[in-house]
Short mmCIF file of C-alpha atoms and ligand atoms in Angstrom, two decimals:
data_model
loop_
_atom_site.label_atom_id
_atom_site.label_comp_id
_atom_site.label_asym_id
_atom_site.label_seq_id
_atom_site.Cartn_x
_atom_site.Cartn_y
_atom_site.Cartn_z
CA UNK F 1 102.06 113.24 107.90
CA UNK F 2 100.36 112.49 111.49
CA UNK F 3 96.64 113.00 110.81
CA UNK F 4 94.45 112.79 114.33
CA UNK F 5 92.44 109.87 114.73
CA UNK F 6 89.33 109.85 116.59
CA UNK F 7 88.72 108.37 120.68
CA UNK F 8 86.91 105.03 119.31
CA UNK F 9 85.88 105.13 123.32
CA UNK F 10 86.58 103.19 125.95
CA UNK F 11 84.30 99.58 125.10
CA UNK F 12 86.03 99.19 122.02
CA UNK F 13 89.06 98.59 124.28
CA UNK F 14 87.22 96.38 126.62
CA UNK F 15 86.42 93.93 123.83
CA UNK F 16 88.08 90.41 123.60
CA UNK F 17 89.93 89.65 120.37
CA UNK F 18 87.52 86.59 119.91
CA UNK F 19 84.25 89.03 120.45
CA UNK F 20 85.71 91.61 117.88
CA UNK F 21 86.60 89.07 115.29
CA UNK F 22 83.10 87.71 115.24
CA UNK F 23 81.72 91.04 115.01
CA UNK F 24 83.70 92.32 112.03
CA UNK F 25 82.77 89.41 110.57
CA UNK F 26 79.30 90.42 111.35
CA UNK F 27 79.31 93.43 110.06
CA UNK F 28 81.36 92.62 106.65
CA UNK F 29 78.41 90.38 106.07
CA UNK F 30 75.57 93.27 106.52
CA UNK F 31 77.47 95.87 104.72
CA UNK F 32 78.81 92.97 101.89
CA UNK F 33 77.37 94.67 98.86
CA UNK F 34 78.75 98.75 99.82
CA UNK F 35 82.17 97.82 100.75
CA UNK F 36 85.52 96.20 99.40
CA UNK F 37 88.50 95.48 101.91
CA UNK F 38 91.96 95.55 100.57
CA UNK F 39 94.83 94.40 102.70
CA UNK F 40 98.46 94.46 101.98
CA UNK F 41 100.99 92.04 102.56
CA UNK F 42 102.45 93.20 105.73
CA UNK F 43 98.89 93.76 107.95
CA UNK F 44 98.62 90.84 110.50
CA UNK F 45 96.62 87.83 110.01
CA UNK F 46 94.02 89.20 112.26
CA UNK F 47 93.18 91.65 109.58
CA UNK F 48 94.14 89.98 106.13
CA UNK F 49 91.34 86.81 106.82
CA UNK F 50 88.82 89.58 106.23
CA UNK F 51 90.44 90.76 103.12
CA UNK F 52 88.55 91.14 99.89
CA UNK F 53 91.70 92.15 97.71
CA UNK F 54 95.04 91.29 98.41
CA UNK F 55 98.50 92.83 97.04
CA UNK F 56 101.35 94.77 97.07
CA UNK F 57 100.49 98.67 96.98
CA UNK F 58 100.09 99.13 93.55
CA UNK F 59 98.36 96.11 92.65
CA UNK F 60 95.78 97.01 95.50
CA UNK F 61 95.06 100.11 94.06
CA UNK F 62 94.59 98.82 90.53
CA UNK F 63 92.50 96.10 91.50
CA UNK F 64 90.26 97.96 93.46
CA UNK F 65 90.10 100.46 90.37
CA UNK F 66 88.57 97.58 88.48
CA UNK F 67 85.28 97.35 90.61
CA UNK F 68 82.39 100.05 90.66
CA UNK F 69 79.89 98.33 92.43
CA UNK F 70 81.20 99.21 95.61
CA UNK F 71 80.92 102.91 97.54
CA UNK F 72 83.51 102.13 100.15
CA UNK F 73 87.01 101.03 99.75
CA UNK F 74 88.34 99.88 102.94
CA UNK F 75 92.09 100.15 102.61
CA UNK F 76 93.99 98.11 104.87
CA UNK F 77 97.77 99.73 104.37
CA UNK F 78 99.26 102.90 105.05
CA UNK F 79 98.14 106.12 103.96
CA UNK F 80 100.06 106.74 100.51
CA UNK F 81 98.37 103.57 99.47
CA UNK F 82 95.07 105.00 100.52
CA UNK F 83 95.69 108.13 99.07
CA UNK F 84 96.57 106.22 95.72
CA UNK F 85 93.24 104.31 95.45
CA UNK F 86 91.46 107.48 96.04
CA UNK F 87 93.22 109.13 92.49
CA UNK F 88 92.25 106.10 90.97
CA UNK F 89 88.63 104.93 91.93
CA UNK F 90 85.61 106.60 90.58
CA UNK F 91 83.81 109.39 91.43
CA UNK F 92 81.16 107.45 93.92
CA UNK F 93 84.15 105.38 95.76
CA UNK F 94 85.05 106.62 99.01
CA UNK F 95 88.25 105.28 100.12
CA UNK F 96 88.68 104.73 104.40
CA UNK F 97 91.52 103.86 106.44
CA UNK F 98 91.06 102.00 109.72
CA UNK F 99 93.09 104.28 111.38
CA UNK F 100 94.89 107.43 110.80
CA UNK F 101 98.09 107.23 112.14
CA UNK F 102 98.82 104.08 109.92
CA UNK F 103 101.55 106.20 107.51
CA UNK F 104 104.85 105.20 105.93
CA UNK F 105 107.42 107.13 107.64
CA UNK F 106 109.71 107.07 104.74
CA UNK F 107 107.25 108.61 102.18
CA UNK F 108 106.87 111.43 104.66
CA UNK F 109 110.86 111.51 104.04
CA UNK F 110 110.15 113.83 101.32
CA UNK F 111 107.93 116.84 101.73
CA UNK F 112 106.52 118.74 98.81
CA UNK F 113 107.99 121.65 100.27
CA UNK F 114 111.55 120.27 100.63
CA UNK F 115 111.63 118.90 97.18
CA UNK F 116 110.44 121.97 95.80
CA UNK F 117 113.23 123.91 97.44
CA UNK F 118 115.61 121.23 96.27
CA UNK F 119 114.23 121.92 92.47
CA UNK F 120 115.32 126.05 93.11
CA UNK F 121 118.98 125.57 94.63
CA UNK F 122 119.40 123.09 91.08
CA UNK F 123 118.30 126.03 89.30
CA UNK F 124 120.05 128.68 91.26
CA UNK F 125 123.44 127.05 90.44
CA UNK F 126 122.73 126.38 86.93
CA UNK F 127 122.23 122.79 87.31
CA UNK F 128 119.01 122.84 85.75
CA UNK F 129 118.28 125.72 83.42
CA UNK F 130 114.48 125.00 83.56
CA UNK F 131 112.53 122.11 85.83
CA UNK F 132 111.90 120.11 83.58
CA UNK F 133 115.86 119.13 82.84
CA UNK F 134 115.95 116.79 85.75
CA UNK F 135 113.44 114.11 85.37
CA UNK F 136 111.18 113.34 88.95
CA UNK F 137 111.01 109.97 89.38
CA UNK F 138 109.01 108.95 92.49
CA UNK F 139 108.83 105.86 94.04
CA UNK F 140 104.80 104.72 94.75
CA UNK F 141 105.33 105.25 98.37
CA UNK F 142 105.04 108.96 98.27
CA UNK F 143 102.50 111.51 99.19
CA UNK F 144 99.94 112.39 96.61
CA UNK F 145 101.40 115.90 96.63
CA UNK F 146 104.84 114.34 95.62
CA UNK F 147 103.04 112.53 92.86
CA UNK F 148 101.38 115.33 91.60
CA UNK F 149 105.03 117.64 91.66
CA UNK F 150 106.32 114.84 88.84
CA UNK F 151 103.22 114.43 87.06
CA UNK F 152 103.52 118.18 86.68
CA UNK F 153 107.41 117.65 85.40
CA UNK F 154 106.87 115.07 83.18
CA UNK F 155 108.31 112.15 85.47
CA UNK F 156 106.83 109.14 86.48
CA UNK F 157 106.38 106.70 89.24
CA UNK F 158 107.68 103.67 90.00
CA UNK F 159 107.22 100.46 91.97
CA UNK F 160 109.54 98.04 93.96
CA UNK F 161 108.79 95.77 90.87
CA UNK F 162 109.26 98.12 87.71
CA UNK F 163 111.69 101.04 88.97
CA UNK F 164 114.54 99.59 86.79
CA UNK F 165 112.26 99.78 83.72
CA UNK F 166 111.07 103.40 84.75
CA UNK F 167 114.40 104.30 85.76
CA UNK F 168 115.77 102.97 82.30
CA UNK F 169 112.47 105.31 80.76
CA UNK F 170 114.14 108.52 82.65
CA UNK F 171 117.54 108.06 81.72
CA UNK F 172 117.14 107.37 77.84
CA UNK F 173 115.51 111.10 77.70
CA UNK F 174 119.35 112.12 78.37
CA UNK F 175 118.76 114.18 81.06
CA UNK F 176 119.71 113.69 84.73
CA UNK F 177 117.21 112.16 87.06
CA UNK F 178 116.21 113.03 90.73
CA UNK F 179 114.76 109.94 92.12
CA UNK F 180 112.64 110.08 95.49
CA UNK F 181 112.15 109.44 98.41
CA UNK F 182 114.25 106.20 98.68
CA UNK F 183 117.76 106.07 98.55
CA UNK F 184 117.66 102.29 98.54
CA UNK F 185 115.35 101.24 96.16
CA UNK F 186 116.70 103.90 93.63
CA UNK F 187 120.29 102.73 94.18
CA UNK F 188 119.24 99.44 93.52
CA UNK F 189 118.04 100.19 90.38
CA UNK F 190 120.47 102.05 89.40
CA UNK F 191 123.00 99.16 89.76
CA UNK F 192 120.76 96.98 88.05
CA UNK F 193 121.10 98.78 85.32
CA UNK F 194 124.81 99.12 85.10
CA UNK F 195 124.88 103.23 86.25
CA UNK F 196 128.69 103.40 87.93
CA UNK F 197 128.37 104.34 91.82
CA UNK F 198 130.32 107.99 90.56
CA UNK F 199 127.34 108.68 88.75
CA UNK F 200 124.92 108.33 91.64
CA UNK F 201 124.65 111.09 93.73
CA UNK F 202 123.42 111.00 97.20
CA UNK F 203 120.40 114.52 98.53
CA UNK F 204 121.24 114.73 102.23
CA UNK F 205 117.81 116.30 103.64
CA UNK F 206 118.79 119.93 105.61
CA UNK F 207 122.08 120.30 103.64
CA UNK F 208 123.00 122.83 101.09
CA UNK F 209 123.22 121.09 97.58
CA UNK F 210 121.98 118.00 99.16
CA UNK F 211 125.45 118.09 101.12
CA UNK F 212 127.39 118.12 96.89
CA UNK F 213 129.71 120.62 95.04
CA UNK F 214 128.11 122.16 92.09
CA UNK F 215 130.84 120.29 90.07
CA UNK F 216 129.28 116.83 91.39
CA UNK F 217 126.17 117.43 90.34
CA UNK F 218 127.49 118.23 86.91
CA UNK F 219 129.10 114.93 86.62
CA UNK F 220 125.90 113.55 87.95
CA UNK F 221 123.77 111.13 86.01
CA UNK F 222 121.05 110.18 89.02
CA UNK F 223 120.62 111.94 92.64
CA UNK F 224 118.70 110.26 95.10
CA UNK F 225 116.85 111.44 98.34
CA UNK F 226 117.89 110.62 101.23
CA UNK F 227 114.87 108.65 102.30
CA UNK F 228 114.70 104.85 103.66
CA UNK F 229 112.47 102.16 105.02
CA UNK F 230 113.22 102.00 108.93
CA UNK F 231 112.08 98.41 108.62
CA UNK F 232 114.08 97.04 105.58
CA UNK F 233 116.78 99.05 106.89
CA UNK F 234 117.41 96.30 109.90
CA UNK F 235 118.56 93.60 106.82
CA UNK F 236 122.10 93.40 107.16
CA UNK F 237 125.35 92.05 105.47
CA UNK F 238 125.94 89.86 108.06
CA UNK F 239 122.88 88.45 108.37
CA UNK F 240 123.45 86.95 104.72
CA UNK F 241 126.53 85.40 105.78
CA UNK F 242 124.84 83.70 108.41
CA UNK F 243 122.67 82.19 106.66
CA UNK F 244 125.04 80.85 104.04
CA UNK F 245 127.13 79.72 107.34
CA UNK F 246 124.20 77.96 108.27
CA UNK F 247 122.60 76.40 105.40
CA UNK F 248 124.64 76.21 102.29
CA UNK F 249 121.66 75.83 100.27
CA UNK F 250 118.97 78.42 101.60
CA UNK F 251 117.96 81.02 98.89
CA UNK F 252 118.21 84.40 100.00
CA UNK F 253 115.58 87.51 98.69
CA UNK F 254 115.00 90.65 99.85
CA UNK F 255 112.94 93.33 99.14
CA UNK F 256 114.73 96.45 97.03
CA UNK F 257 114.05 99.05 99.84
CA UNK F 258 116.96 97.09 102.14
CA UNK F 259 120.37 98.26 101.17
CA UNK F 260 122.84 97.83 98.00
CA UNK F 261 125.41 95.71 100.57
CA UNK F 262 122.64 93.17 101.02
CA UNK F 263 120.85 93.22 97.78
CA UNK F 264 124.01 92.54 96.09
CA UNK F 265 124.56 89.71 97.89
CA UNK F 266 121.06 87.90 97.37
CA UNK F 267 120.48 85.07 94.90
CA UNK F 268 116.69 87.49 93.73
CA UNK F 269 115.65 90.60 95.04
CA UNK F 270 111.97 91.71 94.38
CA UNK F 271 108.64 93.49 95.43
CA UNK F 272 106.10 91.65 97.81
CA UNK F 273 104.17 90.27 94.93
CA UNK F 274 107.44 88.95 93.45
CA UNK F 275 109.01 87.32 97.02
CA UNK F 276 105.49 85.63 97.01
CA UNK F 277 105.91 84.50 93.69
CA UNK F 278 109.09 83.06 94.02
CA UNK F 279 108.01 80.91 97.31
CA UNK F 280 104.91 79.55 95.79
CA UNK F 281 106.96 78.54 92.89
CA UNK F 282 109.86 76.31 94.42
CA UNK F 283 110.19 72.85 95.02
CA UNK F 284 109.03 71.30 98.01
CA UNK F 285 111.33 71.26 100.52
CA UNK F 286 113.53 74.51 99.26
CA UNK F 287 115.20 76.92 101.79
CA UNK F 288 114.31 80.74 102.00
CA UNK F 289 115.90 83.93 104.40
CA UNK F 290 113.61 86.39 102.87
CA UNK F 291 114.11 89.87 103.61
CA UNK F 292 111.10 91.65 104.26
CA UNK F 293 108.56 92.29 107.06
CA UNK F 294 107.73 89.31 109.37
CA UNK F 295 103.72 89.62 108.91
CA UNK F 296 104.41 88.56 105.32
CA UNK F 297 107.12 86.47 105.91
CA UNK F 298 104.91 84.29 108.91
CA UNK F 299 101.96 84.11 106.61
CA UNK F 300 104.31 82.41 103.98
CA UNK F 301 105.65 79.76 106.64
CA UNK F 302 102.02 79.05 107.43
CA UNK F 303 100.94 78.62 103.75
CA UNK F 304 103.97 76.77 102.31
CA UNK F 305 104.51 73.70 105.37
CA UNK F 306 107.02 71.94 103.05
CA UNK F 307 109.30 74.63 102.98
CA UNK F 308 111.56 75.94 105.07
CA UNK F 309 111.01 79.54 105.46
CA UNK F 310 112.89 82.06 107.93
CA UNK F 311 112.76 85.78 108.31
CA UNK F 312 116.55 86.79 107.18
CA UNK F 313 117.30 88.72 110.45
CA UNK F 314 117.01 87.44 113.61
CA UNK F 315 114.87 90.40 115.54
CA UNK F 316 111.47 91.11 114.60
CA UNK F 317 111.06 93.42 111.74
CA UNK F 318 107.32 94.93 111.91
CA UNK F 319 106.12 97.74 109.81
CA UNK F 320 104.38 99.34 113.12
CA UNK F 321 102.72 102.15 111.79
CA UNK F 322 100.48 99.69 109.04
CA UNK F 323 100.24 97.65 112.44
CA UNK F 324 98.11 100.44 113.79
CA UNK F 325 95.60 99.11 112.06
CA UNK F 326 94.08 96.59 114.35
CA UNK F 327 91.01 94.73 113.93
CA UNK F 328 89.02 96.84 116.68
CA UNK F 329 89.84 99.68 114.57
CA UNK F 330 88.01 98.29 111.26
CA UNK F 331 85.16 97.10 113.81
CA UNK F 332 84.95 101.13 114.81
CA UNK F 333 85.03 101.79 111.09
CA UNK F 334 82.39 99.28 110.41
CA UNK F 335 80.01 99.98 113.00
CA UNK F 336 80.00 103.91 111.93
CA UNK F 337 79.12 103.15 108.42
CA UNK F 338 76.17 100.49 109.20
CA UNK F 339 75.59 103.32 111.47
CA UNK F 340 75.25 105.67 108.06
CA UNK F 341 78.59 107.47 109.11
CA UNK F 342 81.61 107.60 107.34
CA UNK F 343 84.65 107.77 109.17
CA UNK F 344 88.34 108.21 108.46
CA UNK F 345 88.11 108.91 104.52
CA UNK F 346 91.15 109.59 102.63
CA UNK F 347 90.88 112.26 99.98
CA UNK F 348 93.32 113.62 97.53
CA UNK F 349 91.78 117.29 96.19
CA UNK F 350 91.27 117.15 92.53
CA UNK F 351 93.80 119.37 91.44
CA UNK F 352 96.75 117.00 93.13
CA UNK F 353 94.92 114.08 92.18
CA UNK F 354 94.74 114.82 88.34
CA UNK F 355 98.94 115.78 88.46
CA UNK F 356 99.32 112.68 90.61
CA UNK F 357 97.32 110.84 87.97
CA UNK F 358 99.39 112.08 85.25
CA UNK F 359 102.79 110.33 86.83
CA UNK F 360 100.79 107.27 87.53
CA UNK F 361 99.91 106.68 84.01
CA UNK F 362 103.53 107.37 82.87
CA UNK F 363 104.10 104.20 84.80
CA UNK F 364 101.52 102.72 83.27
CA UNK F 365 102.28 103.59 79.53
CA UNK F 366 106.23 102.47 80.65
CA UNK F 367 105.58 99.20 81.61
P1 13P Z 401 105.34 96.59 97.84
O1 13P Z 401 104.81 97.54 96.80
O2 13P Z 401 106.41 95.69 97.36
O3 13P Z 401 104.22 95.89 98.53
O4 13P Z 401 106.08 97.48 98.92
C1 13P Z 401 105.40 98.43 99.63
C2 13P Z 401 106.11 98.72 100.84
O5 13P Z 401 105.80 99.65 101.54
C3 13P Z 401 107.25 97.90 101.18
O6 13P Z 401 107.83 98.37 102.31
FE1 SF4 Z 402 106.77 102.41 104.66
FE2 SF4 Z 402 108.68 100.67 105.30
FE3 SF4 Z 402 106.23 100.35 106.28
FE4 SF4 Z 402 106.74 99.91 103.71
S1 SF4 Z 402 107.54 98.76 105.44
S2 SF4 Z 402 105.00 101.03 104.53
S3 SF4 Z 402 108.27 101.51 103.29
S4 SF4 Z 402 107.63 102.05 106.69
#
């Protein structure tokens, strides 16, 4: 979803990086007691050394759940994960993102609309003989709307660290399970837990049936949107290989949205939090490929010097659109509001946000 973000005007641009830097700084200082900045793992240095909060999406949201005192929750991330703290901080909080075209292209994979038209041709063909005999499962990065479709079904959501465990949840109610929007991370799990490949069904976007015979979907035990990561897509087979070419030793982890050809052939696979994790803890002197975006995977050569740490393919892999967050754009944001204006606020109306809610606390109570 493109929202339109506002001219900041032309002496923003003029700035030096060195002149805005000092002035954020600046500002965070004045406004210190009103606002909170959260930063994920894949914004740029530039932005994370201002960060109040750090985490993966979900951890981000949680953690800035947690803490009251503060009216303005500066989310550095993309906009599901803005849209996420909003359902879950208080009434007061007002959550802002530094700018608005910072989405995630693959939650925008799945529109409410599509998946709600995908719910009547399962119906239409006997599939399903009511909604609620497919269970939603969404994956966090999802629009709020999404959320609130499988809160209103009974489903849950998941993370890249807990889908297997919610996926598990979905399947033990014997019933199939329509898994959204990524293909990748849903596979994944899916394997994990020993589901055969003839059981996992594939929802082609645009196509009849998801592009599958009514007596596939019968046989059916999970179907999965089409939808992927355009960043963790760029991980390939090959570039494993290479790597084991290379360096016999190097440990190799990706993150769950890259395929099931190159997750399978990783020694760990995990969310953000968990690649971190698994850095800190090794030995001095261990090898990594890790399979994520560079931002994060830079910031952990420059924090762990005695390892040897290398981004697993060898062109840049940059989530862009949380890059359009830049550092002039939170000095725009934070000028406004010691200006008294609020700019760029991300609300969820309170009808979607209680649904939404709903599947976020089915996580919750699963894990
Ligand atoms: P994490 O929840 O692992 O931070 O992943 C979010 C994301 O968008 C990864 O591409
Ligand atoms: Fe979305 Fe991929 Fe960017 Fe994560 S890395 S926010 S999944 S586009």
């Amino acid at each position: 979803m493109l929202l339109q973000q506002q001219d900041l005007g032309a002496a923003y641009y003029s700035l030096q990086r060195e002149e805005i830097l000092e002035r954020i700084a600046r500002r965070k200082n004045e406004l210190r007691d009103n606002i909170l900045i959260l930063c994920h793992h894949y914004q740029s240095q530039d932005m994370f050394q201002f960060a109040d909060l750090t985490g993966d999406s979900l951890k981000l949201a949680r953690d800035a759940a947690a803490i009251s005192d503060r009216e303005f929750l500066i989310f550095c991330g993309v906009h599901f994960m803005a849209e996420s703290a909003d359902i879950l901080a208080r009434e007061h909080q007002k959550v802002l993102l530094p700018h608005l075209h910072a989405g995630c292209p693959m939650a925008d994979m799945a529109t409410v609309g599509a998946v709600e038209q995908a719910y009547k041709e399962l119906l239409s063909v006997g599939i399903m003989e009511e909604e609620t005999d497919m269970v939603p499962v969404t994956y966090v990065n999802s629009s709020a709307a999404i959320k609130a479709f499988v809160g209103e079904r009974g489903g849950s959501v998941c993370t890249s660290s807990n889908g297997e465990k919610v996926l598990a949840w979905a399947l033990n109610k014997g019933k199939k399970v329509f898994f959204f929007p990524d293909e990748h991370l849903g596979r994944n799990c899916a394997s994990a837990l020993g589901v055969s490949e003839q059981e996992v069904l594939l929802w082609r976007r645009g196509e009849r049936l998801g592009g599958n015979s009514v007596e596939q979907l019968q046989q059916a035990k999970i179907v999965l949107w089409d939808g992927y990561c355009e960043v963790h897509m760029r991980f390939l087979p090959d570039h494993v290989r290479q790597w084991r070419l290379r360096e016999p030793e190097i440990q190799v982890i990706i993150h769950p949205e890259c395929s099931h050809d190159v997750v399978s052939m990783a020694d760990q696979y995990g969310s953000t939090e968990a690649i971190i994790a698994a850095v800190a803890k090794s030995p001095a002197g261990s090898k990594w490929a890790i399979g994520t975006e560079i931002n994060l995977v830079q910031r952990l050569k420059r924090q762990h010097p005695d390892k040897e740490i290398h981004l697993l393919a060898p062109t840049s892999c940059q989530c862009t659109t949380m890059d359009c967050n830049q550092p002039v754009n939170l000095l725009w944001l934070l000028d406004n509001l010691a200006a008294g204006k609020v700019k760029n606020q991300i609300t969820v109306e309170p009808a979607i946000a209680s649904l939404a809610a709903k599947s976020l606390e089915q996580m919750l109570a699963i894990c």
